[in-house]
Tab-separated table of C-alpha atoms and ligand atoms in Angstrom:
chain	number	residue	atom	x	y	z
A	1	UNK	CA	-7.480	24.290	-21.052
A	2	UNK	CA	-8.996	27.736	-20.867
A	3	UNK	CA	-11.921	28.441	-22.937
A	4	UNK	CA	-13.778	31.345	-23.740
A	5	UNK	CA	-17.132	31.400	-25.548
A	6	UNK	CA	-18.065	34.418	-26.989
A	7	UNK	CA	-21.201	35.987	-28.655
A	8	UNK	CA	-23.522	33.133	-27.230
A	9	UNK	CA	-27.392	33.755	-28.661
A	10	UNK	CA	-28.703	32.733	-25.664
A	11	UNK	CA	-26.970	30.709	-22.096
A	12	UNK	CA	-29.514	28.478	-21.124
A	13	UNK	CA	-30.094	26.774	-17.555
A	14	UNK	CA	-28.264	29.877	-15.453
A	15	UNK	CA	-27.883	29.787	-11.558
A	16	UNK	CA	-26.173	32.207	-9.163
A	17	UNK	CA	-27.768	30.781	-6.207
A	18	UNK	CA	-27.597	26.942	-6.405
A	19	UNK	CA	-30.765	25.046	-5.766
A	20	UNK	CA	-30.727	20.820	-5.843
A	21	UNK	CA	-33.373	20.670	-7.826
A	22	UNK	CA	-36.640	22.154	-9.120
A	23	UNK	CA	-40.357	20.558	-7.985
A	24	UNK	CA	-43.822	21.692	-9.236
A	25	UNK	CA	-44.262	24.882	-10.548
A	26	UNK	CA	-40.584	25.910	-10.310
A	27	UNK	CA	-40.337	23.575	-13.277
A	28	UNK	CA	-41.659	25.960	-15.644
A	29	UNK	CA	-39.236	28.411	-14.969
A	30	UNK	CA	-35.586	28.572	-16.470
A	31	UNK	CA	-33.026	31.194	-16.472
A	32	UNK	CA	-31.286	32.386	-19.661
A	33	UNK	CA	-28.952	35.062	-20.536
A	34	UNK	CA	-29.320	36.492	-24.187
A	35	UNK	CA	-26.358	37.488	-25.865
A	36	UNK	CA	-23.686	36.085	-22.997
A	37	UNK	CA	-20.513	34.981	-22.445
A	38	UNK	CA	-19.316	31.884	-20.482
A	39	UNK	CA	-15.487	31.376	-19.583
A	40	UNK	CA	-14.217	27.623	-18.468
A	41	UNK	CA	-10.562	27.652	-16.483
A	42	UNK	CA	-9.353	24.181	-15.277
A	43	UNK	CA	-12.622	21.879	-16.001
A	44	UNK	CA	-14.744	24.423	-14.619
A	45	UNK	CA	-17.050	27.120	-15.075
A	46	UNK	CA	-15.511	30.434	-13.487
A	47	UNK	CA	-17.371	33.035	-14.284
A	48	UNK	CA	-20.814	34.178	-17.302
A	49	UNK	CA	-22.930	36.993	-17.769
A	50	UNK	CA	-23.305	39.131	-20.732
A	51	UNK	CA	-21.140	40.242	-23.619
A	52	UNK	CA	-21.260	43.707	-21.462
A	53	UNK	CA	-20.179	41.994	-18.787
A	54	UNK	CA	-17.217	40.400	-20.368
A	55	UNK	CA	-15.815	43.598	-20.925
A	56	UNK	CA	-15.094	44.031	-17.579
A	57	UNK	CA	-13.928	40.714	-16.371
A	58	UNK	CA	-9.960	41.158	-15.486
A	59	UNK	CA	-9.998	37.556	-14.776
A	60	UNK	CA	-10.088	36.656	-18.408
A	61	UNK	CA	-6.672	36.285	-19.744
A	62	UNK	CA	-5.726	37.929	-23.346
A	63	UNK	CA	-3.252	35.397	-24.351
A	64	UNK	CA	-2.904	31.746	-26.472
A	65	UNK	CA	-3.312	30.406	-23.806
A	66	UNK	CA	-7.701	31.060	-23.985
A	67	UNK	CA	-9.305	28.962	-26.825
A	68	UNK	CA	-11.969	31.549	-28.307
A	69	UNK	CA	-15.136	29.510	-29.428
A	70	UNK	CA	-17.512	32.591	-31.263
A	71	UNK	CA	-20.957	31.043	-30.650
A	72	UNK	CA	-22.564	33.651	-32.864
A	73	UNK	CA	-26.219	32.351	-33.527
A	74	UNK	CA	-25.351	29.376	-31.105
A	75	UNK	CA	-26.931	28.342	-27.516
A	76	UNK	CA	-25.347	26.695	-24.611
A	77	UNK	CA	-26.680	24.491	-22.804
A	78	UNK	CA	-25.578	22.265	-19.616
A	79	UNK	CA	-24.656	18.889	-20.705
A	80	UNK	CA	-28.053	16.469	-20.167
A	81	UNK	CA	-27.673	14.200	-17.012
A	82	UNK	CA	-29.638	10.482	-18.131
A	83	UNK	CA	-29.861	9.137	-14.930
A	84	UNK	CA	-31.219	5.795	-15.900
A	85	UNK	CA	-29.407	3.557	-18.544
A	86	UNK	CA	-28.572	-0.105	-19.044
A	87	UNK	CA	-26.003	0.588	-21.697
A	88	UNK	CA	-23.607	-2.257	-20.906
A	89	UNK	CA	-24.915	-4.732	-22.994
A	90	UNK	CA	-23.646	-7.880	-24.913
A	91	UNK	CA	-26.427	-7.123	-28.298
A	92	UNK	CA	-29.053	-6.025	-29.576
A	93	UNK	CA	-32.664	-7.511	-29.548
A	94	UNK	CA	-34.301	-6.434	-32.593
A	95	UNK	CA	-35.642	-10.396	-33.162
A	96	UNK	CA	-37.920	-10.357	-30.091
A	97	UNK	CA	-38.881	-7.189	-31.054
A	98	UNK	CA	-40.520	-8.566	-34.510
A	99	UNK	CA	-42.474	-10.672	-31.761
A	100	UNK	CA	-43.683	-7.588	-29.972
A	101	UNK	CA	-44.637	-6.142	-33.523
A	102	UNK	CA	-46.537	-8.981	-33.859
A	103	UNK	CA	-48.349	-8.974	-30.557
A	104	UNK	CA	-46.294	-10.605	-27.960
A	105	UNK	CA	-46.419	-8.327	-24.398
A	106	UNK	CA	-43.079	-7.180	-22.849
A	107	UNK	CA	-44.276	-9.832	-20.074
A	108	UNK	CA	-44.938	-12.431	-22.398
A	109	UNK	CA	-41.218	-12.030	-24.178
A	110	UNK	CA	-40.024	-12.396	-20.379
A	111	UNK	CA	-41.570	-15.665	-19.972
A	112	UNK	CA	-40.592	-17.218	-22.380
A	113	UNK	CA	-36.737	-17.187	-21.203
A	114	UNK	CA	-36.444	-13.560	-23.875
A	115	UNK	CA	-36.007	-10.106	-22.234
A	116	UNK	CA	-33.825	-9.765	-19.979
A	117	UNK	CA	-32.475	-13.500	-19.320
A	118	UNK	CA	-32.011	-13.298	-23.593
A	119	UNK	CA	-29.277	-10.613	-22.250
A	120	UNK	CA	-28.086	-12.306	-19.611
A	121	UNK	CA	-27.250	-15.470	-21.233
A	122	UNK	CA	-25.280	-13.441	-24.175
A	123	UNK	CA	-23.514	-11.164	-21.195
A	124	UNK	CA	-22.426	-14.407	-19.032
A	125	UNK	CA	-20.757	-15.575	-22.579
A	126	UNK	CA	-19.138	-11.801	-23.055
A	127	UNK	CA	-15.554	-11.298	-21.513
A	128	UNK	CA	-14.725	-8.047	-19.823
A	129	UNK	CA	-13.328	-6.508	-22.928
A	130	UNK	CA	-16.032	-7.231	-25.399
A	131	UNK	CA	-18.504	-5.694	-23.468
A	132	UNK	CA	-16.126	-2.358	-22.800
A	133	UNK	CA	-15.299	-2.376	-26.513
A	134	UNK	CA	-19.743	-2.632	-27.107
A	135	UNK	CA	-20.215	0.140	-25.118
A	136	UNK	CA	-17.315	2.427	-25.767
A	137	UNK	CA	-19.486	3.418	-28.996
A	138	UNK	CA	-22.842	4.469	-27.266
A	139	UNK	CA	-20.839	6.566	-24.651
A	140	UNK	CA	-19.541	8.172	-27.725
A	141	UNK	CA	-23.148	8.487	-29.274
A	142	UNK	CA	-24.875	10.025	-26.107
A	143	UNK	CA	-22.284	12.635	-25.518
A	144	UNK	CA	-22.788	13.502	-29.206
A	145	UNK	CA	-26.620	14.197	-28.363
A	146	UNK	CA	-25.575	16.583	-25.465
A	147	UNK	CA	-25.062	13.733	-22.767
A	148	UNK	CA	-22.834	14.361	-20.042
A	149	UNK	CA	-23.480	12.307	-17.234
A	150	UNK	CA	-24.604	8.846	-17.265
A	151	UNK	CA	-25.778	6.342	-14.746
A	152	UNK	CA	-25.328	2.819	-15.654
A	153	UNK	CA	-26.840	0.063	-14.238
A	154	UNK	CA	-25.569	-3.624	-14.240
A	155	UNK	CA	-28.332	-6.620	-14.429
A	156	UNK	CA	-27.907	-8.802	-16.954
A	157	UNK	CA	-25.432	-10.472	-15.047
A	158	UNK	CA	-27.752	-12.735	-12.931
A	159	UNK	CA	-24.990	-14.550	-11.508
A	160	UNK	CA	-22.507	-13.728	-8.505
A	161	UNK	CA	-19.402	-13.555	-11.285
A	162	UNK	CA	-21.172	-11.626	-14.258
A	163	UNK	CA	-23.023	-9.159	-12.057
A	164	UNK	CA	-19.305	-8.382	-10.815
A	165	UNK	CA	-18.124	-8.394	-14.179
A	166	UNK	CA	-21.027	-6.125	-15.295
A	167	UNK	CA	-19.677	-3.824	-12.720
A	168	UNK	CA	-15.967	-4.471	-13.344
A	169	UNK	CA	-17.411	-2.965	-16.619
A	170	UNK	CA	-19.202	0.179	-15.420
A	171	UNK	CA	-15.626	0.946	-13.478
A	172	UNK	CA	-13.588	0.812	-16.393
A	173	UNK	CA	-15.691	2.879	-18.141
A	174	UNK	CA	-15.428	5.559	-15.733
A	175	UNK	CA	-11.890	5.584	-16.551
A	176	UNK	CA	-11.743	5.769	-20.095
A	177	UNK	CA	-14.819	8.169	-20.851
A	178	UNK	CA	-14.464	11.848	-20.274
A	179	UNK	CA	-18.534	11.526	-19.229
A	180	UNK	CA	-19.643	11.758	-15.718
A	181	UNK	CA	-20.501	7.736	-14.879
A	182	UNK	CA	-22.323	6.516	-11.745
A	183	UNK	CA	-22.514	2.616	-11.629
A	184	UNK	CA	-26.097	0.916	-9.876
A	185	UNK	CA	-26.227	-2.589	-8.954
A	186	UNK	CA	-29.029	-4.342	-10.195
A	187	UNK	CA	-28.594	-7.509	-9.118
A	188	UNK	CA	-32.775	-8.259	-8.878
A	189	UNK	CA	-33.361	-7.025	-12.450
A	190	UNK	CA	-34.920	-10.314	-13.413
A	191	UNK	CA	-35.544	-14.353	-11.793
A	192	UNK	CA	-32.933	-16.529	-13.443
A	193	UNK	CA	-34.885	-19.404	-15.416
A	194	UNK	CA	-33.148	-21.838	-12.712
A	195	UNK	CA	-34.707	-20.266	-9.712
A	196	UNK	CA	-38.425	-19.826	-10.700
A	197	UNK	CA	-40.942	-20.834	-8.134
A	198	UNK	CA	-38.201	-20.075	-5.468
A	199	UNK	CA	-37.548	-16.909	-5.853
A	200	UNK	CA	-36.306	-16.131	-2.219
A	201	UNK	CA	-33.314	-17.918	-2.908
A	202	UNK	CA	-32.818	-15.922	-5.538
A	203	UNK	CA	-33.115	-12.989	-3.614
A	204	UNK	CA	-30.844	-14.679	-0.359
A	205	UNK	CA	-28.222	-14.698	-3.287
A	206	UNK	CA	-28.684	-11.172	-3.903
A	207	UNK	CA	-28.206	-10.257	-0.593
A	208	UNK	CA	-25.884	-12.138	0.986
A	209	UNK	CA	-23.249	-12.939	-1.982
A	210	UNK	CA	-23.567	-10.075	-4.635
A	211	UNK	CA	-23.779	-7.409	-2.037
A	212	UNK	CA	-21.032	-8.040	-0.259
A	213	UNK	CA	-18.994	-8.464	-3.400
A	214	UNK	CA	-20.360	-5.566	-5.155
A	215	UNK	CA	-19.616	-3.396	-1.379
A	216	UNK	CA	-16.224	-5.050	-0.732
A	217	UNK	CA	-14.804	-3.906	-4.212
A	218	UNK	CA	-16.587	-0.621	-3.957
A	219	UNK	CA	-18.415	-0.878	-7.614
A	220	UNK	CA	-21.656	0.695	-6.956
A	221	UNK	CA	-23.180	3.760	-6.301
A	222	UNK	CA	-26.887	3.059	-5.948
A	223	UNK	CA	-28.864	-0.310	-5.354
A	224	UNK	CA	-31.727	-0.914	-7.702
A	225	UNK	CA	-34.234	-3.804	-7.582
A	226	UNK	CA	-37.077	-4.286	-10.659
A	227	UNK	CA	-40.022	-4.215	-7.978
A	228	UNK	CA	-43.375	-5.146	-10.878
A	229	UNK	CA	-45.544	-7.354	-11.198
A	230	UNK	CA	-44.048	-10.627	-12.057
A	231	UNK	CA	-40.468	-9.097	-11.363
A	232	UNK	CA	-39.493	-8.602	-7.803
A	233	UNK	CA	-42.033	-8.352	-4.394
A	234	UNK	CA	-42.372	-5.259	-1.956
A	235	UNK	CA	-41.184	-7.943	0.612
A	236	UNK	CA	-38.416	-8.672	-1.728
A	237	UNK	CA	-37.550	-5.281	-2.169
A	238	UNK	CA	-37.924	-4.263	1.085
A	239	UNK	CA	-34.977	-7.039	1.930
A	240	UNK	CA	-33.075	-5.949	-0.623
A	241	UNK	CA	-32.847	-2.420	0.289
A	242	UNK	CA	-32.331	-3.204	4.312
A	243	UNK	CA	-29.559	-5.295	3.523
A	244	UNK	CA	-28.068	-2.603	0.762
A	245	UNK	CA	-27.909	-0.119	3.788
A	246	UNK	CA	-25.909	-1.662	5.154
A	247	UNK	CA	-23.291	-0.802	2.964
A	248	UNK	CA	-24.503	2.425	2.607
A	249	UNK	CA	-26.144	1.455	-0.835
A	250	UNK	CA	-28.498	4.282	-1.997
A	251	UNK	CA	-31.576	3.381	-3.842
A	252	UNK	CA	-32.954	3.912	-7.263
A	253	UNK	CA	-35.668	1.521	-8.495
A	254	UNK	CA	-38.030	0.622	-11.140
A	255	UNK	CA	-41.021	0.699	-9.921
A	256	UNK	CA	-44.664	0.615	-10.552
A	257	UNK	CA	-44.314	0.375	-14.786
A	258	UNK	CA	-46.588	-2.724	-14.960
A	259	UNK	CA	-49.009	-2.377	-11.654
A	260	UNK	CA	-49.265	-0.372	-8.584
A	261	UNK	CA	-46.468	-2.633	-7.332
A	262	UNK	CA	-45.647	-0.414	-4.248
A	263	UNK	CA	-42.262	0.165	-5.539
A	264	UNK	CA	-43.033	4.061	-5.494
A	265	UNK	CA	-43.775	3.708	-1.304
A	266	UNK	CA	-41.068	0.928	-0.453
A	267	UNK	CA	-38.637	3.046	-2.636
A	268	UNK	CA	-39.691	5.911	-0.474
A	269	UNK	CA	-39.577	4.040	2.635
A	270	UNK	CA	-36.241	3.481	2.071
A	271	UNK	CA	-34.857	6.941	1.140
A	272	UNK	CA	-34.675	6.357	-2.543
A	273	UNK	CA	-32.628	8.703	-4.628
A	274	UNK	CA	-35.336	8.266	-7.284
A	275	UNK	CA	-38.378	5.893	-8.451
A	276	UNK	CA	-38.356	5.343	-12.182
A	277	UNK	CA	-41.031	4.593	-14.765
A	278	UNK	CA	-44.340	5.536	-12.654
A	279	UNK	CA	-46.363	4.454	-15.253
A	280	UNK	CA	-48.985	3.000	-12.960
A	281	UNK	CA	-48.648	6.518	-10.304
A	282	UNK	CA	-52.218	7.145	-8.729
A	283	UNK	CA	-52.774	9.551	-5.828
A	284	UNK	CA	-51.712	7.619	-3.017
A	285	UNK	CA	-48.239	7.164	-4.765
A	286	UNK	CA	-47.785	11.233	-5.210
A	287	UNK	CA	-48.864	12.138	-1.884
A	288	UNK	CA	-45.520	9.418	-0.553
A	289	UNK	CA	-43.759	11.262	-3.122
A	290	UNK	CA	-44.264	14.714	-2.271
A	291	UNK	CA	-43.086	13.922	1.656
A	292	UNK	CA	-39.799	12.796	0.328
A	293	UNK	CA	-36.627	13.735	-1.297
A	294	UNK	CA	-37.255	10.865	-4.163
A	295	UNK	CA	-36.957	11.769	-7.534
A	296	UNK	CA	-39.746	10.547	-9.772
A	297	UNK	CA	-38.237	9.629	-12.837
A	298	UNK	CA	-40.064	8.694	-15.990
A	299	UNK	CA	-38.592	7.201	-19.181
A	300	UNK	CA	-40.743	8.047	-22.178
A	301	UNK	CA	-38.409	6.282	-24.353
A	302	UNK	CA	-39.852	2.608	-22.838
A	303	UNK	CA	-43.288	3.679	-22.777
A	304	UNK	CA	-43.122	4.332	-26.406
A	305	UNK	CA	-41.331	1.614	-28.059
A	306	UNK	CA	-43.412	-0.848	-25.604
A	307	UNK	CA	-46.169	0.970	-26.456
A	308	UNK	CA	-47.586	1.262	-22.970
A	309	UNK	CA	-49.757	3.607	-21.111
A	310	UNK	CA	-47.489	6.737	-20.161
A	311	UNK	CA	-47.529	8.209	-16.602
A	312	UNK	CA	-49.402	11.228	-15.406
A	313	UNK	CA	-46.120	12.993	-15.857
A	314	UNK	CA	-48.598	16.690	-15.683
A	315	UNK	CA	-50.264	15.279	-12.321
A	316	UNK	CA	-47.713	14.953	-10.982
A	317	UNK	CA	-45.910	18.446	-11.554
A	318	UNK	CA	-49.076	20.063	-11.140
A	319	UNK	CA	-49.159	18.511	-7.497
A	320	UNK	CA	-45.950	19.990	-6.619
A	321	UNK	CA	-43.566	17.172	-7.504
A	322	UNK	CA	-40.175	17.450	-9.511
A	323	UNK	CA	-39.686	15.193	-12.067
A	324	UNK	CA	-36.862	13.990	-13.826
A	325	UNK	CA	-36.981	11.827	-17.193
A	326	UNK	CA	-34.244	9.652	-18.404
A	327	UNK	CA	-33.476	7.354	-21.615
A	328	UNK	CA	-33.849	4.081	-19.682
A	329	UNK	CA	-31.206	2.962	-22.619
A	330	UNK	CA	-31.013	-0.396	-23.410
A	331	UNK	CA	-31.381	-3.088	-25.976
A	332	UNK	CA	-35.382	-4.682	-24.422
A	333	UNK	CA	-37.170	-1.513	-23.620
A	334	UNK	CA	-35.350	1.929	-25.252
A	335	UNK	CA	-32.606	1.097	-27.538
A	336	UNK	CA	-31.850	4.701	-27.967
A	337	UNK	CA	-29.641	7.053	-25.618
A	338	UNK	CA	-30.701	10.123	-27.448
A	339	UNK	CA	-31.848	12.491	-24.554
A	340	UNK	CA	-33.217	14.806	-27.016
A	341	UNK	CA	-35.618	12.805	-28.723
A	342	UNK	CA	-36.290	12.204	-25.015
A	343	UNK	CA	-36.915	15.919	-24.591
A	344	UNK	CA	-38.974	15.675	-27.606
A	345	UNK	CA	-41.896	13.345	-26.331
A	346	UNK	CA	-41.700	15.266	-22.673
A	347	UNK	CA	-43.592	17.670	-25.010
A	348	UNK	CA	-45.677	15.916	-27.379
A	349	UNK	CA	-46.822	12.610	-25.490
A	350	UNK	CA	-46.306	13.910	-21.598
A	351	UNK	CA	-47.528	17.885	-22.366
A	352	UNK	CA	-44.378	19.183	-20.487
A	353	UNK	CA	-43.407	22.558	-21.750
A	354	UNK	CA	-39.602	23.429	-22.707
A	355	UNK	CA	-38.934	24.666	-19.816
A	356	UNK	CA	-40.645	21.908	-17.651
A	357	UNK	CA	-38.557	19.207	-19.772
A	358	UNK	CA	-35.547	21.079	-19.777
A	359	UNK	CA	-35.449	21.362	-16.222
A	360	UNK	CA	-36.203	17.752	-15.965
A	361	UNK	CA	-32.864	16.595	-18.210
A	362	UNK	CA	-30.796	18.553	-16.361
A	363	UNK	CA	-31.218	19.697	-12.580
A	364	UNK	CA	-33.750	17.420	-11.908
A	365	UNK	CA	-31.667	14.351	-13.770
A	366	UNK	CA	-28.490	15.653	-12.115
A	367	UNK	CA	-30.420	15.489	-8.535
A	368	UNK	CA	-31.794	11.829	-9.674
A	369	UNK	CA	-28.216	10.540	-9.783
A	370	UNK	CA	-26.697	12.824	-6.949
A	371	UNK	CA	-24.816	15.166	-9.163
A	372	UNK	CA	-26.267	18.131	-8.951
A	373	UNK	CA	-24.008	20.080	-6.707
A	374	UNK	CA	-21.232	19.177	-9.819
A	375	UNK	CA	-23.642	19.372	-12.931
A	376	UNK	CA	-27.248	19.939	-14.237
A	377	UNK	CA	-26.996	23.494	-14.872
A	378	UNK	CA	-24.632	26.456	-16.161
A	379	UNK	CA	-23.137	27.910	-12.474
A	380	UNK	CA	-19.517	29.024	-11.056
A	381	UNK	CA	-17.906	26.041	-10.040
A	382	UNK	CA	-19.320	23.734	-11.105
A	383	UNK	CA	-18.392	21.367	-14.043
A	384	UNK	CA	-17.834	22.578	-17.366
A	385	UNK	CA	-19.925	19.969	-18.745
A	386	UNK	CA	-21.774	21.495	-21.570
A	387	UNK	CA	-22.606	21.878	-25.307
A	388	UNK	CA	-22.827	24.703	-27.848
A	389	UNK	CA	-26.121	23.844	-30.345
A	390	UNK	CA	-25.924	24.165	-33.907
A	391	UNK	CA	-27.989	27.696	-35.166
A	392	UNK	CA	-31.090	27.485	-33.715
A	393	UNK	CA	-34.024	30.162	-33.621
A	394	UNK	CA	-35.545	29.764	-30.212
A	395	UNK	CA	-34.587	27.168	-26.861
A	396	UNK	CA	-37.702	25.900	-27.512
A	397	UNK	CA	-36.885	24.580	-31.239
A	398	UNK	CA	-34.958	22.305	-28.985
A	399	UNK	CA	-37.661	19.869	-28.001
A	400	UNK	CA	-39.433	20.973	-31.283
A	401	UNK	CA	-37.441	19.628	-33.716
A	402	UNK	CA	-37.817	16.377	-32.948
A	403	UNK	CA	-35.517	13.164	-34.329
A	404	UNK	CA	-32.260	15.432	-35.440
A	405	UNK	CA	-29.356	16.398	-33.888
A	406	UNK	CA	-29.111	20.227	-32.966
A	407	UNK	CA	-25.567	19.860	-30.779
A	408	UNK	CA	-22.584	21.290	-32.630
A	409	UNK	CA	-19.831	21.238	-30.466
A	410	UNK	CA	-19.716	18.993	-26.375
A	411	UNK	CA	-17.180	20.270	-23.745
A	412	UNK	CA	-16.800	17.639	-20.672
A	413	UNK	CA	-14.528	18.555	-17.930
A	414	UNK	CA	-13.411	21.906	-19.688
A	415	UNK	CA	-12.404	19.813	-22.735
A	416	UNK	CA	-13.626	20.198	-26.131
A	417	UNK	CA	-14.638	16.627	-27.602
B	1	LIG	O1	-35.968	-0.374	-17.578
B	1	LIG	N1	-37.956	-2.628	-16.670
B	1	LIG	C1	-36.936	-3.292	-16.512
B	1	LIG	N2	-35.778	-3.207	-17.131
B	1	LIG	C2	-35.476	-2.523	-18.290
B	1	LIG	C3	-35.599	-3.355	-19.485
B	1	LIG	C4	-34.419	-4.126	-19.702
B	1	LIG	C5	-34.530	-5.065	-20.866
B	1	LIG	O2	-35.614	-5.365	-21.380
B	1	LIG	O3	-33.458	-5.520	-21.251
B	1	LIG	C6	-36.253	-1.235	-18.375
B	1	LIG	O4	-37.138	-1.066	-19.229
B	2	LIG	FE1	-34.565	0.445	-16.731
């Protein structure tokens, strides 16, 4: 499909010269082109500039063959990239969430056999099917919000066969959803009931029957390991990761939400694509950060339902680092995928301006998840993953206008949805 889209109020997120992502005060800055045009041939972006501009590109055919879209009044934007999700899940968990209403820590839930293993036990019961059929829906919902790359991370598994079945999952998804999927194992998301007080074995099983699995049938793109207090070690971790190297297994981990866990540095040691959750990120952790390419992700969407202290998202951009923020979607911790209520509290709870959270849901996301020479911003060649916003006033109404939906129309490979 060809598509042209006219009159377009403003083109947000523009590149001519590509850059991986943006870091520190870069963050604040972000390119737009008022009154623009933006033409899509084949799945891709081939050419934008502005309505003058259009004039004179040849390359534009004048035929049926060109879908017009007139985006008088309209933005575009480049789709969001959430780089952290658990959105394969078997159901929700709104009962252990009265118990957290009523006082009970996220840690407390977790020990008493809720959490997590409350997922796992419902996901071992799931078949294949079920759990593609659960999740069909919220791929549906997020791309609705302006999502258009996902990662999506298995771990309520827990066992050899439902971790690969989690995964088995993830895969099929790729398949049927027009979104951009990339599939993490998370194998050490949580200690099976049956293996407390020896926990290494729980980690040998990790390593030397999931992995293998996981590497042999070629279902993951990134290794990720909960390393927290009460979770999983540094020494844990650090075996983890060796072993995922193996088989070429890149990184991304939760780190350092409940403690300075040294996540952040073994992450780091380890070339980690990105560290998420930093809510516990003093100066020691930035300065490992800012001598690396790891992402520093944070998910403002956990931090708020759990209620938790929020990380020193302005510290760190202020000493140099990019930062990326994801949904963290799932049914303990975020059960929401909407990236721009996620936008929304980059603003009011972390101080990021538009421009500093805009940057972070899209370059920055797309570099967390090792998309971004495909998507994360509006540039020739790449993707046409994007969306055209309802009327708005200003970009910046976009994080403003918190808890509605301002996308109108979501284009994923050149595709109107
Ligand atoms: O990212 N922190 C660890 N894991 C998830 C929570 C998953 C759950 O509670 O089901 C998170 O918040
Ligand atoms: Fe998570």
């Amino acid at each position: 499909m060809k598509i042209l889209i006219k009159n377009i109020k403003q083109l947000i997120q523009v590149e001519r010269i590509k850059k991986p992502k943006v870091s520190g005060r870069q963050m604040s800055m972000l390119d737009t082109i008022k009154n623009a045009f933006l033409y899509i041939e084949e799945g891709r972006i081939r050419e934008f500039g502005t309505m003058q501009d259009m004039e004179k590109a040849f390359f534009i055919p004048l035929s049926d063959s060109v879908k017009v879209i007139d985006a008088k009044g309209k933005m575009v934007f480049p789709a969001w990239c959430d780089s952290h999700t658990h959105l394969v899940y078997p159901a929700s968990r709104e009962i252990e969430y009265i118990d957290k209403i009523k006082g009970l820590s996220y840690e407390e839930i977790a020990k008493r056999g809720g959490g997590i293993l409350n997922s796992a036990q419902k996901l071992q019961e799931a078949s294949e099917e079920e759990l593609i059929r659960f999740a069909l829906p919220r791929l549906k919902e997020i791309t609705e919000y302006g999502t258009g790359a996902v990662e999506i991370k298995s771990g309520y598994g827990l066992t050899v066969e439902s971790e690969i079945k989690m995964l088995r999952v993830i895969r099929r998804l790729k398949e049927l959803s027009p979104l951009t999927i990339k599939a993490t194992f998370l194998g050490a998301h949580s200690i099976p009931i049956e293996y407390r007080g020896r926990q290494e074995t729980y980690v040998d099983l990790v390593i030397d029957e999931m992995l293998p699995r996981v590497a042999d049938e070629g279902l993951a793109d990134f290794i990720d390991v909960f390393c927290d207090r009460g979770f999983f070690t540094v020494e844990d971790t650090d075996r983890i990761l060796a072993a995922a190297a193996k088989f070429g297994l890149p990184p991304k981990i939760h780190a350092n939400e409940l403690d300075y866990s040294g996540g952040i540095q073994v992450g780091v040691k380890h070339g980690a694509r990105s560290v998420d959750h930093l809510e516990f990120t003093g100066e020691e952790e930035i300065k490992v950060l800012l001598n690396s390419g790891t992402m520093p992700v944070i998910l403002p969407g956990a931090a708020f339902f759990l209620g938790m202290v929020h990380a020193p998202a302005r510290k760190m951009i202020d000493a140099g680092l990019p930062l990326a923020l994801a949904s963290d979607f799932n049914p303990g911790s975020s059960p929401s995928g909407n990236m721009q209520f996620i936008l929304s509290m980059a603003s009011i709870a972390y101080k990021l301006t538009p421009e500093e959270g805009i940057n972070a849901i899209t370059i920055n996301g797309a570099y967390a998840m090792d998309v971004e020479k495909e998507l994360g911003s509006i540039a020739v060649g790449k993707k046409a993953n994007l969306f055209i916003t309802k009327e708005i006033p200003t970009y910046e109404y976009m994080p403003y206008s918190y808890g509605d939906n301002k996308v109108e129309t979501v284009v994923l490979n050149g595709e109107v949805q």
